[in-house]
Amino acid sequence: MQPINGPHDWEKTSIELVLPPIERKMPRRPKKNRRMAKDEQKKLKPGHLSRKGLLMACTQCGQHGHNKWSCTNSK
């Protein structure tokens, strides 16, 4: 066999081009929960409340914006 400089020097044939195999989705475990619609609200368990819109306050000084670990005000 002798080396050839590139594909442009290959002999032309009447054989069809070989294409790569079709990509298939692999089987996997189904999702646990269904996808919620954009306008659908998250369901809460009875007796539980949401923290949405709640301002957390420092337990040391009672101010908003930090917690007791980053509090610089001492009692």
PDB file of C-alpha atoms in Angstrom:
ATOM      1  CA  MET A   1       0.000   0.000   0.000  1.00  0.00           C
ATOM      2  CA  GLN A   2       1.206   3.446  -0.863  1.00  0.00           C
ATOM      3  CA  PRO A   3       0.206   6.548   1.117  1.00  0.00           C
ATOM      4  CA  ILE A   4      -2.137   9.089  -0.522  1.00  0.00           C
ATOM      5  CA  ASN A   5      -1.968  12.851   0.138  1.00  0.00           C
ATOM      6  CA  GLY A   6      -5.670  13.319   0.963  1.00  0.00           C
ATOM      7  CA  PRO A   7      -9.343  12.621   0.148  1.00  0.00           C
ATOM      8  CA  HIS A   8      -9.116  14.647  -3.061  1.00  0.00           C
ATOM      9  CA  ASP A   9      -6.803  11.914  -4.471  1.00  0.00           C
ATOM     10  CA  TRP A  10      -9.124   9.008  -3.586  1.00  0.00           C
ATOM     11  CA  GLU A  11     -10.701   6.995  -6.383  1.00  0.00           C
ATOM     12  CA  LYS A  12     -14.370   7.825  -7.109  1.00  0.00           C
ATOM     13  CA  THR A  13     -16.733   4.850  -6.612  1.00  0.00           C
ATOM     14  CA  SER A  14     -20.431   4.196  -7.189  1.00  0.00           C
ATOM     15  CA  ILE A  15     -20.921   2.951  -3.616  1.00  0.00           C
ATOM     16  CA  GLU A  16     -23.253   5.023  -1.386  1.00  0.00           C
ATOM     17  CA  LEU A  17     -21.706   7.158   1.335  1.00  0.00           C
ATOM     18  CA  VAL A  18     -21.677   5.620   4.812  1.00  0.00           C
ATOM     19  CA  LEU A  19     -23.567   7.787   7.305  1.00  0.00           C
ATOM     20  CA  PRO A  20     -23.255   7.710  11.117  1.00  0.00           C
ATOM     21  CA  PRO A  21     -25.974   5.850  13.054  1.00  0.00           C
ATOM     22  CA  ILE A  22     -29.118   7.716  14.146  1.00  0.00           C
ATOM     23  CA  GLU A  23     -28.863   9.042  17.701  1.00  0.00           C
ATOM     24  CA  ARG A  24     -31.498   7.534  19.988  1.00  0.00           C
ATOM     25  CA  LYS A  25     -32.614   8.699  23.421  1.00  0.00           C
ATOM     26  CA  MET A  26     -31.353   6.359  26.100  1.00  0.00           C
ATOM     27  CA  PRO A  27     -33.961   4.843  28.434  1.00  0.00           C
ATOM     28  CA  ARG A  28     -34.031   6.375  31.895  1.00  0.00           C
ATOM     29  CA  ARG A  29     -36.057   6.481  35.066  1.00  0.00           C
ATOM     30  CA  PRO A  30     -39.233   8.598  34.676  1.00  0.00           C
ATOM     31  CA  LYS A  31     -39.503  11.922  36.500  1.00  0.00           C
ATOM     32  CA  LYS A  32     -40.915  11.707  40.011  1.00  0.00           C
ATOM     33  CA  ASN A  33     -43.247  14.703  39.724  1.00  0.00           C
ATOM     34  CA  ARG A  34     -45.059  16.183  36.769  1.00  0.00           C
ATOM     35  CA  ARG A  35     -43.927  19.516  35.367  1.00  0.00           C
ATOM     36  CA  MET A  36     -45.972  22.391  36.726  1.00  0.00           C
ATOM     37  CA  ALA A  37     -47.451  25.080  34.483  1.00  0.00           C
ATOM     38  CA  LYS A  38     -45.983  28.586  34.741  1.00  0.00           C
ATOM     39  CA  ASP A  39     -49.144  30.035  36.271  1.00  0.00           C
ATOM     40  CA  GLU A  40     -49.684  27.110  38.676  1.00  0.00           C
ATOM     41  CA  GLN A  41     -48.917  27.748  42.341  1.00  0.00           C
ATOM     42  CA  LYS A  42     -46.781  25.433  44.421  1.00  0.00           C
ATOM     43  CA  LYS A  43     -48.884  23.253  46.738  1.00  0.00           C
ATOM     44  CA  LEU A  44     -48.072  23.445  50.439  1.00  0.00           C
ATOM     45  CA  LYS A  45     -48.790  20.800  53.028  1.00  0.00           C
ATOM     46  CA  PRO A  46     -51.632  21.625  55.417  1.00  0.00           C
ATOM     47  CA  GLY A  47     -50.334  23.502  58.456  1.00  0.00           C
ATOM     48  CA  HIS A  48     -47.206  24.758  56.619  1.00  0.00           C
ATOM     49  CA  LEU A  49     -46.584  28.358  55.526  1.00  0.00           C
ATOM     50  CA  SER A  50     -44.469  29.788  52.726  1.00  0.00           C
ATOM     51  CA  ARG A  51     -41.482  32.063  53.457  1.00  0.00           C
ATOM     52  CA  LYS A  52     -42.047  34.011  50.237  1.00  0.00           C
ATOM     53  CA  GLY A  53     -41.947  37.785  50.893  1.00  0.00           C
ATOM     54  CA  LEU A  54     -40.809  37.297  54.495  1.00  0.00           C
ATOM     55  CA  LEU A  55     -37.953  39.500  55.757  1.00  0.00           C
ATOM     56  CA  MET A  56     -35.561  37.619  58.017  1.00  0.00           C
ATOM     57  CA  ALA A  57     -34.150  39.502  60.990  1.00  0.00           C
ATOM     58  CA  CYS A  58     -31.060  39.018  63.140  1.00  0.00           C
ATOM     59  CA  THR A  59     -31.826  37.199  66.408  1.00  0.00           C
ATOM     60  CA  GLN A  60     -29.175  39.201  68.307  1.00  0.00           C
ATOM     61  CA  CYS A  61     -30.233  42.774  67.504  1.00  0.00           C
ATOM     62  CA  GLY A  62     -33.516  42.364  65.584  1.00  0.00           C
ATOM     63  CA  GLN A  63     -32.378  44.322  62.495  1.00  0.00           C
ATOM     64  CA  HIS A  64     -33.003  43.161  58.928  1.00  0.00           C
ATOM     65  CA  GLY A  65     -30.250  42.479  56.384  1.00  0.00           C
ATOM     66  CA  HIS A  66     -27.946  40.148  58.301  1.00  0.00           C
ATOM     67  CA  ASN A  67     -27.990  37.150  60.632  1.00  0.00           C
ATOM     68  CA  LYS A  68     -26.526  36.600  64.080  1.00  0.00           C
ATOM     69  CA  TRP A  69     -23.229  35.230  62.713  1.00  0.00           C
ATOM     70  CA  SER A  70     -22.465  38.435  60.790  1.00  0.00           C
ATOM     71  CA  CYS A  71     -23.927  40.782  63.429  1.00  0.00           C
ATOM     72  CA  THR A  72     -21.592  43.591  64.488  1.00  0.00           C
ATOM     73  CA  ASN A  73     -23.990  45.064  67.064  1.00  0.00           C
ATOM     74  CA  SER A  74     -23.611  43.477  70.484  1.00  0.00           C
ATOM     75  CA  LYS A  75     -26.218  43.700  73.243  1.00  0.00           C
TER      76      LYS A  75
END
